[in-house]
CSV table of C-alpha atoms in Angstrom, one decimal:
chain,number,residue,atom,x,y,z
P,29,UNK,CA,126.4,113.2,133.2
P,30,UNK,CA,128.3,112.0,130.0
P,31,UNK,CA,127.3,109.1,127.8
P,32,UNK,CA,129.4,106.6,129.8
P,33,UNK,CA,127.9,107.8,133.3
P,34,UNK,CA,124.5,107.6,131.9
P,35,UNK,CA,125.1,104.0,130.5
P,36,UNK,CA,126.4,102.7,133.9
P,37,UNK,CA,123.5,104.5,135.8
P,38,UNK,CA,121.3,102.7,133.5
P,39,UNK,CA,122.8,99.3,133.9
P,40,UNK,CA,122.6,99.7,137.8
P,41,UNK,CA,119.0,101.1,137.7
P,42,UNK,CA,117.5,97.3,137.9
P,43,UNK,CA,115.4,98.0,134.6
P,44,UNK,CA,114.9,94.7,132.7
P,45,UNK,CA,115.8,95.1,129.0
P,46,UNK,CA,113.1,93.4,127.0
P,47,UNK,CA,114.8,95.1,123.8
P,48,UNK,CA,117.9,94.7,121.8
P,49,UNK,CA,120.7,93.9,121.8
P,50,UNK,CA,120.2,89.9,122.2
P,51,UNK,CA,123.0,89.8,124.7
P,52,UNK,CA,120.6,91.4,127.2
P,53,UNK,CA,123.6,93.0,129.1
P,54,UNK,CA,123.9,89.5,130.8
P,55,UNK,CA,127.0,90.0,132.6
P,56,UNK,CA,126.7,86.5,134.4
P,57,UNK,CA,126.5,84.8,131.3
P,58,UNK,CA,129.0,86.8,129.0
P,59,UNK,CA,132.2,87.8,130.9
P,60,UNK,CA,135.0,89.7,129.1
P,61,UNK,CA,138.2,91.4,129.9
P,62,UNK,CA,138.3,95.4,130.0
P,63,UNK,CA,137.9,96.1,126.2
P,64,UNK,CA,140.6,98.6,126.2
P,65,UNK,CA,143.3,96.0,126.4
P,66,UNK,CA,142.1,94.0,123.5
P,67,UNK,CA,141.3,97.3,121.2
P,68,UNK,CA,143.9,97.2,118.3
P,69,UNK,CA,144.3,97.9,114.8
P,70,UNK,CA,145.4,95.8,111.9
P,71,UNK,CA,148.7,95.0,113.4
P,72,UNK,CA,150.9,91.8,112.0
P,73,UNK,CA,149.1,88.7,112.6
P,74,UNK,CA,145.7,89.8,113.0
P,75,UNK,CA,144.4,89.9,109.3
P,76,UNK,CA,142.2,92.8,107.4
P,77,UNK,CA,138.6,92.6,107.3
P,78,UNK,CA,138.7,94.1,103.7
P,79,UNK,CA,141.0,91.2,102.6
P,80,UNK,CA,140.6,88.6,105.1
P,81,UNK,CA,143.0,85.4,104.8
P,82,UNK,CA,143.9,84.5,108.6
P,83,UNK,CA,141.8,84.6,111.7
P,84,UNK,CA,139.2,86.8,110.2
P,85,UNK,CA,138.6,84.4,107.4
P,86,UNK,CA,138.6,81.6,109.7
P,87,UNK,CA,136.0,83.1,111.8
P,88,UNK,CA,133.7,84.1,108.8
P,89,UNK,CA,134.0,80.3,107.7
P,90,UNK,CA,132.2,79.5,110.9
P,91,UNK,CA,129.3,81.7,110.0
P,92,UNK,CA,129.2,80.1,106.4
P,93,UNK,CA,129.0,76.6,107.9
P,94,UNK,CA,126.4,77.8,110.7
P,95,UNK,CA,124.0,79.1,108.1
P,96,UNK,CA,124.8,77.0,105.2
P,97,UNK,CA,125.7,80.0,103.0
P,98,UNK,CA,128.4,80.1,100.1
P,99,UNK,CA,130.1,83.2,101.7
P,100,UNK,CA,129.9,84.9,105.0
P,101,UNK,CA,131.1,88.5,105.6
P,102,UNK,CA,131.2,90.4,108.8
P,103,UNK,CA,129.5,93.7,109.2
P,104,UNK,CA,130.6,96.2,111.7
P,105,UNK,CA,128.4,98.9,110.5
P,106,UNK,CA,125.1,96.8,111.1
P,107,UNK,CA,122.9,95.5,108.6
P,108,UNK,CA,122.5,98.9,107.2
P,109,UNK,CA,125.9,98.6,105.5
P,110,UNK,CA,125.0,95.1,104.2
P,111,UNK,CA,121.9,96.4,102.6
P,112,UNK,CA,123.5,99.4,100.9
P,113,UNK,CA,126.3,97.1,99.6
P,114,UNK,CA,123.9,94.4,98.4
P,115,UNK,CA,121.5,97.0,96.5
P,116,UNK,CA,124.5,98.8,95.0
P,117,UNK,CA,126.0,95.8,93.9
P,118,UNK,CA,123.1,94.2,92.1
P,119,UNK,CA,121.3,97.4,90.6
P,120,UNK,CA,123.3,99.3,88.2
P,121,UNK,CA,123.1,103.2,88.3
P,122,UNK,CA,119.7,104.0,87.0
P,123,UNK,CA,118.3,100.5,87.1
P,124,UNK,CA,115.1,99.5,88.9
P,125,UNK,CA,114.6,97.8,92.3
P,126,UNK,CA,111.6,96.1,93.3
P,127,UNK,CA,111.1,96.5,96.9
P,128,UNK,CA,108.6,95.8,99.8
P,129,UNK,CA,107.1,99.4,100.9
P,130,UNK,CA,107.8,98.3,104.3
P,131,UNK,CA,111.4,97.8,104.0
P,132,UNK,CA,113.9,99.7,106.3
P,133,UNK,CA,115.2,103.2,105.3
P,134,UNK,CA,118.3,101.8,104.4
P,135,UNK,CA,116.8,100.3,101.4
P,136,UNK,CA,115.6,103.9,100.5
P,137,UNK,CA,119.1,105.4,100.9
P,138,UNK,CA,120.5,102.6,98.6
P,139,UNK,CA,117.8,103.6,95.9
P,140,UNK,CA,118.9,107.3,96.1
P,141,UNK,CA,122.7,106.3,95.8
P,142,UNK,CA,122.0,104.1,92.8
P,143,UNK,CA,119.7,106.8,91.3
P,144,UNK,CA,117.5,103.7,90.4
P,145,UNK,CA,113.8,103.6,89.8
P,146,UNK,CA,112.1,102.0,92.8
P,147,UNK,CA,108.9,99.9,92.3
P,148,UNK,CA,107.2,99.3,95.9
P,149,UNK,CA,104.8,96.4,96.8
P,150,UNK,CA,102.4,97.3,99.4
P,151,UNK,CA,102.0,94.7,102.0
P,152,UNK,CA,98.4,94.1,103.5
P,153,UNK,CA,97.8,95.5,106.9
P,154,UNK,CA,95.8,93.3,109.3
P,155,UNK,CA,92.3,95.3,110.6
P,156,UNK,CA,93.1,94.7,114.3
P,157,UNK,CA,96.5,95.9,115.4
P,158,UNK,CA,97.6,97.8,112.1
P,159,UNK,CA,100.6,95.1,111.6
P,160,UNK,CA,102.2,94.6,108.0
P,161,UNK,CA,101.8,91.1,106.8
P,162,UNK,CA,104.4,89.7,104.8
P,163,UNK,CA,105.0,89.7,100.9
P,164,UNK,CA,103.6,86.9,98.8
P,165,UNK,CA,105.2,85.1,95.9
P,166,UNK,CA,102.1,86.3,93.5
P,167,UNK,CA,102.8,89.8,94.5
P,168,UNK,CA,106.3,89.4,93.4
P,169,UNK,CA,105.6,87.6,90.2
P,170,UNK,CA,103.2,90.5,89.2
P,171,UNK,CA,105.7,92.9,90.0
P,172,UNK,CA,108.2,91.2,87.8
P,173,UNK,CA,106.0,90.6,85.1
P,174,UNK,CA,105.2,94.3,85.0
P,175,UNK,CA,108.8,95.3,85.3
P,176,UNK,CA,110.9,92.9,83.2
P,177,UNK,CA,113.8,95.3,83.5
P,178,UNK,CA,114.0,95.2,87.2
P,179,UNK,CA,117.6,94.2,88.6
P,180,UNK,CA,116.8,92.9,92.0
P,181,UNK,CA,114.0,92.4,94.6
P,182,UNK,CA,114.3,93.0,98.3
P,183,UNK,CA,112.0,92.3,100.9
P,184,UNK,CA,112.1,92.3,104.8
P,185,UNK,CA,111.5,89.0,106.6
P,186,UNK,CA,110.8,88.6,109.4
P,187,UNK,CA,109.3,92.1,109.9
P,188,UNK,CA,109.9,94.2,112.9
P,189,UNK,CA,106.8,92.4,114.5
P,190,UNK,CA,108.2,89.0,113.5
P,191,UNK,CA,106.2,88.2,110.7
P,192,UNK,CA,107.8,85.8,108.0
P,193,UNK,CA,107.2,85.8,104.4
P,194,UNK,CA,107.3,82.4,102.4
P,195,UNK,CA,111.1,82.7,101.3
P,196,UNK,CA,111.1,79.3,99.6
P,197,UNK,CA,108.0,80.3,97.1
P,198,UNK,CA,109.2,83.6,96.7
P,199,UNK,CA,112.9,82.6,95.7
P,200,UNK,CA,111.3,80.1,93.1
P,201,UNK,CA,109.6,83.0,91.4
P,202,UNK,CA,112.7,85.4,91.4
P,203,UNK,CA,114.8,82.5,90.0
P,204,UNK,CA,112.5,81.8,87.2
P,205,UNK,CA,113.1,85.4,86.1
P,206,UNK,CA,116.7,85.3,86.9
P,207,UNK,CA,116.6,88.2,89.2
P,208,UNK,CA,118.4,88.1,92.7
P,209,UNK,CA,116.3,88.1,95.7
P,210,UNK,CA,117.9,90.0,98.8
P,211,UNK,CA,116.2,89.2,102.0
P,212,UNK,CA,116.7,91.8,104.9
P,213,UNK,CA,116.8,89.2,107.7
P,214,UNK,CA,117.9,91.7,110.3
P,215,UNK,CA,115.7,90.3,113.0
P,216,UNK,CA,115.8,86.6,112.1
P,217,UNK,CA,119.8,85.8,112.9
P,218,UNK,CA,118.4,83.1,115.4
P,219,UNK,CA,116.4,81.4,112.7
P,220,UNK,CA,117.2,77.9,112.0
P,221,UNK,CA,118.7,77.3,115.5
P,222,UNK,CA,115.6,75.5,116.9
P,223,UNK,CA,112.3,74.0,115.5
P,224,UNK,CA,110.4,76.7,117.4
P,225,UNK,CA,111.6,79.1,114.9
P,226,UNK,CA,111.4,79.5,111.3
P,227,UNK,CA,114.2,78.4,108.8
P,228,UNK,CA,116.8,81.2,107.8
P,229,UNK,CA,116.2,82.7,104.4
P,230,UNK,CA,119.8,81.6,103.7
P,231,UNK,CA,118.5,78.0,103.4
P,232,UNK,CA,115.4,78.7,101.5
P,233,UNK,CA,116.8,79.9,98.1
P,234,UNK,CA,117.6,83.6,98.8
P,235,UNK,CA,120.5,84.8,96.9
P,236,UNK,CA,121.8,87.2,99.6
P,237,UNK,CA,120.6,87.5,103.1
P,238,UNK,CA,121.7,90.2,105.6
P,239,UNK,CA,121.4,89.4,109.4
P,240,UNK,CA,121.8,91.6,112.5
P,241,UNK,CA,123.4,89.3,115.0
P,242,UNK,CA,123.0,92.0,117.7
P,243,UNK,CA,119.3,91.9,117.8
P,244,UNK,CA,118.6,88.5,118.7
P,245,UNK,CA,122.0,86.8,119.7
P,246,UNK,CA,124.6,87.2,122.1
P,247,UNK,CA,126.7,89.9,120.0
P,248,UNK,CA,127.5,93.8,120.3
P,249,UNK,CA,125.3,96.2,118.9
P,250,UNK,CA,126.4,96.9,115.3
P,251,UNK,CA,127.5,93.5,114.6
P,252,UNK,CA,125.9,91.9,111.7
P,253,UNK,CA,126.7,89.4,108.8
P,254,UNK,CA,125.9,89.3,105.1
P,255,UNK,CA,125.5,85.9,103.2
P,256,UNK,CA,125.9,84.9,99.6
P,257,UNK,CA,123.8,81.8,99.1
P,258,UNK,CA,123.6,81.1,95.5
P,259,UNK,CA,125.6,81.0,92.3
P,260,UNK,CA,123.5,84.1,91.3
P,261,UNK,CA,124.5,85.7,94.6
P,262,UNK,CA,128.0,85.1,93.7
P,263,UNK,CA,128.2,87.1,90.3
P,264,UNK,CA,127.7,90.4,92.0
P,265,UNK,CA,130.7,92.3,93.4
P,266,UNK,CA,129.5,92.5,97.0
P,267,UNK,CA,133.0,92.8,98.8
P,268,UNK,CA,133.9,95.8,96.9
P,269,UNK,CA,130.7,97.7,98.0
P,270,UNK,CA,131.5,96.2,101.8
P,271,UNK,CA,134.9,97.9,101.4
P,272,UNK,CA,133.0,101.5,100.4
P,273,UNK,CA,130.5,101.2,103.1
P,274,UNK,CA,132.5,99.6,106.0
P,275,UNK,CA,134.8,101.4,108.2
P,276,UNK,CA,138.5,101.2,106.9
P,277,UNK,CA,139.1,101.1,110.7
P,278,UNK,CA,136.9,98.1,111.9
P,279,UNK,CA,136.5,97.4,115.3
P,280,UNK,CA,138.3,94.1,116.5
P,281,UNK,CA,136.2,94.0,119.6
P,282,UNK,CA,133.1,94.0,117.4
P,283,UNK,CA,134.5,91.2,115.3
P,284,UNK,CA,135.7,89.4,118.2
P,285,UNK,CA,132.1,89.5,119.2
P,286,UNK,CA,130.9,87.9,116.3
P,287,UNK,CA,133.3,85.2,116.5
P,288,UNK,CA,132.5,84.7,120.1
P,289,UNK,CA,128.7,84.6,119.3
P,290,UNK,CA,129.4,81.8,116.9
P,291,UNK,CA,131.5,79.8,119.5
P,292,UNK,CA,128.8,80.1,122.1
P,293,UNK,CA,126.3,78.7,119.5
P,294,UNK,CA,128.4,75.7,118.5
P,295,UNK,CA,129.2,74.7,122.2
P,296,UNK,CA,126.1,75.6,124.1
P,297,UNK,CA,123.6,76.5,121.4
P,298,UNK,CA,121.5,73.3,121.7
P,299,UNK,CA,121.1,73.9,125.6
P,300,UNK,CA,120.6,77.6,125.5
P,301,UNK,CA,118.0,77.2,122.8
P,302,UNK,CA,116.3,74.5,124.7
P,303,UNK,CA,115.9,76.7,127.8
P,304,UNK,CA,114.8,79.5,125.8
P,305,UNK,CA,111.9,77.4,124.5
P,306,UNK,CA,111.1,76.3,127.8
P,307,UNK,CA,110.8,80.2,128.9
P,308,UNK,CA,108.7,81.0,125.8
P,309,UNK,CA,106.2,78.1,126.0
P,310,UNK,CA,105.6,78.8,129.8
P,311,UNK,CA,105.2,82.7,129.1
P,312,UNK,CA,102.6,81.9,126.3
P,313,UNK,CA,101.0,79.4,128.4
P,314,UNK,CA,100.5,81.8,131.1
P,315,UNK,CA,99.1,84.5,128.7
P,316,UNK,CA,96.3,82.5,127.7
P,317,UNK,CA,94.9,83.6,130.9
P,318,UNK,CA,95.0,87.1,130.1
P,319,UNK,CA,91.4,88.7,129.3
P,320,UNK,CA,92.0,92.3,128.2
P,321,UNK,CA,95.6,92.3,127.2
P,322,UNK,CA,96.3,89.8,124.5
P,323,UNK,CA,99.5,88.1,123.0
P,324,UNK,CA,99.6,87.7,119.3
P,325,UNK,CA,99.7,84.0,118.2
P,326,UNK,CA,102.2,82.1,116.1
P,327,UNK,CA,100.3,82.6,112.9
P,328,UNK,CA,99.6,86.4,112.6
P,329,UNK,CA,98.3,87.9,110.4
P,330,UNK,CA,96.3,85.0,109.2
P,331,UNK,CA,98.6,82.8,106.5
P,332,UNK,CA,101.7,84.2,107.8
P,333,UNK,CA,104.0,82.6,110.3
P,334,UNK,CA,105.5,84.8,113.0
P,335,UNK,CA,108.7,84.7,115.2
P,336,UNK,CA,107.6,83.6,118.6
P,337,UNK,CA,110.7,85.4,120.3
P,338,UNK,CA,109.1,88.7,119.5
P,339,UNK,CA,106.3,89.0,121.9
P,340,UNK,CA,103.8,91.3,120.5
P,341,UNK,CA,101.3,92.3,123.2
P,342,UNK,CA,97.8,93.5,121.5
P,343,UNK,CA,96.4,96.4,123.4
P,344,UNK,CA,93.2,96.8,121.0
P,345,UNK,CA,90.8,95.8,123.6
P,346,UNK,CA,92.0,98.1,126.2
P,347,UNK,CA,92.0,102.0,126.4
P,348,UNK,CA,95.6,102.1,126.9
P,349,UNK,CA,97.8,103.3,123.9
P,350,UNK,CA,101.1,101.5,123.4
P,351,UNK,CA,102.9,104.5,124.6
P,352,UNK,CA,100.9,104.6,127.6
P,353,UNK,CA,101.4,100.9,128.4
P,354,UNK,CA,105.2,101.1,127.7
P,355,UNK,CA,105.3,103.9,130.2
P,356,UNK,CA,103.6,102.1,132.7
P,357,UNK,CA,105.9,99.0,132.6
P,358,UNK,CA,108.9,101.2,132.6
P,359,UNK,CA,108.0,103.3,135.6
P,360,UNK,CA,106.1,100.8,137.8
P,361,UNK,CA,107.8,97.5,136.9
P,362,UNK,CA,111.1,98.5,135.7
P,363,UNK,CA,110.7,96.6,132.3
P,364,UNK,CA,111.9,98.6,129.1
P,365,UNK,CA,110.1,97.6,126.2
P,366,UNK,CA,111.5,97.5,122.5
P,367,UNK,CA,109.0,99.4,120.7
P,368,UNK,CA,105.3,100.9,121.2
P,369,UNK,CA,103.0,101.6,118.6
P,370,UNK,CA,99.4,103.1,118.9
P,371,UNK,CA,97.7,99.6,119.5
P,372,UNK,CA,100.4,97.3,120.6
P,373,UNK,CA,104.1,96.9,121.9
P,374,UNK,CA,106.9,94.5,121.4
P,375,UNK,CA,109.0,92.8,123.9
P,376,UNK,CA,112.1,91.3,122.5
P,377,UNK,CA,113.6,88.1,123.7
P,378,UNK,CA,116.6,86.0,123.2
P,379,UNK,CA,118.5,83.0,124.4
P,380,UNK,CA,120.2,85.4,127.0
P,381,UNK,CA,117.1,86.5,128.7
P,382,UNK,CA,116.7,84.8,132.4
P,383,UNK,CA,114.0,83.1,134.1
P,384,UNK,CA,113.6,86.4,136.3
P,385,UNK,CA,113.1,88.6,133.3
P,386,UNK,CA,110.2,86.5,131.9
P,387,UNK,CA,108.6,86.1,135.3
P,388,UNK,CA,108.7,89.8,135.7
P,389,UNK,CA,107.1,90.4,132.4
P,390,UNK,CA,104.3,87.7,133.2
P,391,UNK,CA,103.5,89.0,136.5
P,392,UNK,CA,103.5,92.8,135.3
P,393,UNK,CA,101.0,92.0,132.5
P,394,UNK,CA,98.8,89.7,134.9
P,395,UNK,CA,98.5,92.5,137.3
P,396,UNK,CA,97.9,95.2,134.7
P,397,UNK,CA,95.2,92.9,133.0
P,398,UNK,CA,93.5,92.5,136.4
P,399,UNK,CA,93.2,96.2,137.0
P,400,UNK,CA,92.3,97.4,133.6
P,401,UNK,CA,88.8,97.3,132.2
P,402,UNK,CA,88.1,96.4,128.7
P,403,UNK,CA,87.6,99.1,126.3
P,404,UNK,CA,88.3,100.2,122.6
P,405,UNK,CA,91.7,101.6,121.7
P,406,UNK,CA,90.3,104.4,119.4
P,407,UNK,CA,93.8,105.6,118.1
P,408,UNK,CA,94.4,102.5,115.9
P,409,UNK,CA,96.0,103.1,112.4
P,410,UNK,CA,97.6,101.5,109.9
P,411,UNK,CA,101.6,102.1,109.7
P,412,UNK,CA,101.4,102.8,105.8
P,413,UNK,CA,99.4,104.4,103.7
P,414,UNK,CA,96.8,102.2,101.7
P,415,UNK,CA,98.5,103.4,98.2
P,416,UNK,CA,101.8,104.8,97.6
P,417,UNK,CA,101.9,107.3,94.4
P,418,UNK,CA,105.6,107.9,93.5
P,419,UNK,CA,106.1,110.7,91.3
P,420,UNK,CA,110.0,111.0,91.2
P,421,UNK,CA,112.7,109.0,91.7
P,422,UNK,CA,114.1,109.2,95.3
P,423,UNK,CA,117.5,110.6,93.8
P,424,UNK,CA,115.5,113.4,91.9
P,425,UNK,CA,113.5,114.1,94.9
P,426,UNK,CA,116.4,114.6,97.2
P,427,UNK,CA,118.1,117.0,94.7
P,428,UNK,CA,115.0,119.2,94.0
P,429,UNK,CA,114.4,122.5,95.5
P,430,UNK,CA,111.9,122.2,98.3
P,431,UNK,CA,109.8,124.5,100.4
P,432,UNK,CA,109.4,124.2,104.2
P,433,UNK,CA,105.7,124.1,104.8
P,434,UNK,CA,103.3,122.9,107.7
P,435,UNK,CA,102.4,119.3,107.3
P,436,UNK,CA,98.5,120.1,107.0
P,437,UNK,CA,99.3,122.0,104.1
P,438,UNK,CA,101.1,119.4,102.1
P,439,UNK,CA,98.4,117.0,100.7
P,440,UNK,CA,99.0,116.8,97.0
P,441,UNK,CA,102.5,117.8,97.2
P,442,UNK,CA,105.6,115.9,96.6
P,443,UNK,CA,107.9,115.2,99.5
P,444,UNK,CA,111.4,116.3,99.5
P,445,UNK,CA,112.3,114.1,102.7
P,446,UNK,CA,111.6,111.0,104.7
P,447,UNK,CA,109.2,111.0,107.5
P,448,UNK,CA,109.3,107.8,109.6
P,449,UNK,CA,108.7,106.2,113.1
P,450,UNK,CA,111.9,105.1,114.7
P,451,UNK,CA,111.8,102.3,115.5
P,452,UNK,CA,111.5,100.6,113.2
P,453,UNK,CA,112.5,103.0,110.6
P,454,UNK,CA,109.9,102.5,107.7
P,455,UNK,CA,109.1,105.5,105.9
P,456,UNK,CA,105.7,106.9,106.2
P,457,UNK,CA,106.7,108.9,103.2
P,458,UNK,CA,109.7,108.8,100.9
P,459,UNK,CA,111.1,111.4,98.8
P,460,UNK,CA,109.4,111.7,95.6
P,461,UNK,CA,106.1,110.3,96.9
P,462,UNK,CA,102.9,112.5,97.1
P,463,UNK,CA,101.4,113.5,100.3
P,464,UNK,CA,97.7,112.4,101.1
P,465,UNK,CA,95.4,112.6,103.8
P,466,UNK,CA,96.5,108.9,104.9
P,467,UNK,CA,100.1,110.1,105.5
P,468,UNK,CA,99.0,113.1,107.5
P,469,UNK,CA,96.8,111.0,109.6
P,470,UNK,CA,99.6,108.3,110.3
P,471,UNK,CA,102.0,111.0,111.1
P,472,UNK,CA,99.6,112.7,113.5
P,473,UNK,CA,98.4,109.7,115.2
P,474,UNK,CA,102.2,108.5,115.8
P,475,UNK,CA,103.2,111.9,117.4
P,476,UNK,CA,99.7,111.8,119.6
P,477,UNK,CA,100.7,108.4,120.7
P,478,UNK,CA,104.3,109.4,121.9
P,479,UNK,CA,106.0,107.5,119.1
P,480,UNK,CA,109.2,109.0,117.9
P,481,UNK,CA,108.9,110.6,114.6
P,482,UNK,CA,111.9,111.5,112.5
P,483,UNK,CA,112.5,113.5,109.3
P,484,UNK,CA,115.6,113.9,107.4
P,485,UNK,CA,117.0,116.6,109.7
P,486,UNK,CA,115.9,115.0,113.0
P,487,UNK,CA,113.0,114.9,115.3
P,488,UNK,CA,109.8,115.8,113.2
P,489,UNK,CA,108.3,119.1,114.2
P,490,UNK,CA,105.1,119.1,112.2
P,491,UNK,CA,106.9,120.7,109.1
P,492,UNK,CA,108.0,119.0,105.8
P,493,UNK,CA,110.0,119.7,102.9
P,494,UNK,CA,107.7,119.9,99.9
P,495,UNK,CA,109.2,120.1,96.3
P,496,UNK,CA,108.5,123.3,94.7
P,497,UNK,CA,107.6,122.9,91.1
């Protein structure tokens, strides 16, 4: 079958999507005409994304008002192009970027493009599931004190597992040092619309915020927005870089999807989020009865708030790995999860989920929990190495001569490529970093647990590009 036929078969399979996009393929709620009859290019009267003055400018004004930002730019190449644009605008060629080590791979690609020096902040990892905690204000201040020539700071909040950093305190620190704070809030576009969820970084002092609407709201895959939120953020030529990284033929269907998403939030948001809160509260209430399987609470890891729309299922007291549990849910209960790690899985939810979907997940968890015995998941590991030794800049490492060698021979060598689990796209090792035993164990455990591991050239096959010098 071709792609279209495969997609159609999946839609008709009865599998419930506990994964992005946030519209959840809810055809009863989100109806539209045949997309072919509204697919156009920049014809008269339909504005231009790269120089908006008409209907696109008006639609972006809606986003600005919703999130309280100074400017809102539509992104049709996903949050990736927003992150690339923000870093390239804020960090001069050969400059210095302070970044959380658990950032998305697009941050590393931006570092390569700017040929900048990357200073990584390692988040703590909880000892139970192996989930990264958030980044703290003292960590940011320490990095800025040690690197007074830093051009920008970027962190991911919320993380893939929904862990939220204290953006208000972090922004106070970056403001004191006059350095722009960029927040990858790709998984938090729904923040600020309900007291059940944290506030958006756009309202907490961040200078530039990037959000993927498609992850948690009713919008098409690939749709996102970039907010400029402060005077400092306005000083950088973001729009120039957006014109570089965005398609010169942006999809009007995707832009219309963003505009329609804002209309839905304006007209029906209060009711939709109210219903969503009720579904989540009922689900979490029923989950308290589970004995072996556990659902992570609203504060996890300790000291950090978590997005409750991300249902993180803790399997560390069972003998099942995340991959085994995910496969069981799909084959027996027709529930497709978002992501599976060694000791936990993620079910993503949104305002477009249904009672039937939540009930199916609840019933499946209850039945599985009653049928499995308590045990210890012995494959638990940290998603990041304990330390990160950067030997070369990413740009230098990517242009260096490399040898293709088996992974088990790489300890002590310097990587010439990315190796990462996808999702979420956080590098286990980045170009220019030294291979350690911890990196090897992490890659090996990911593969044994059935997690998709990627290299720079596609699926990881157990061989790496080591720099030959």
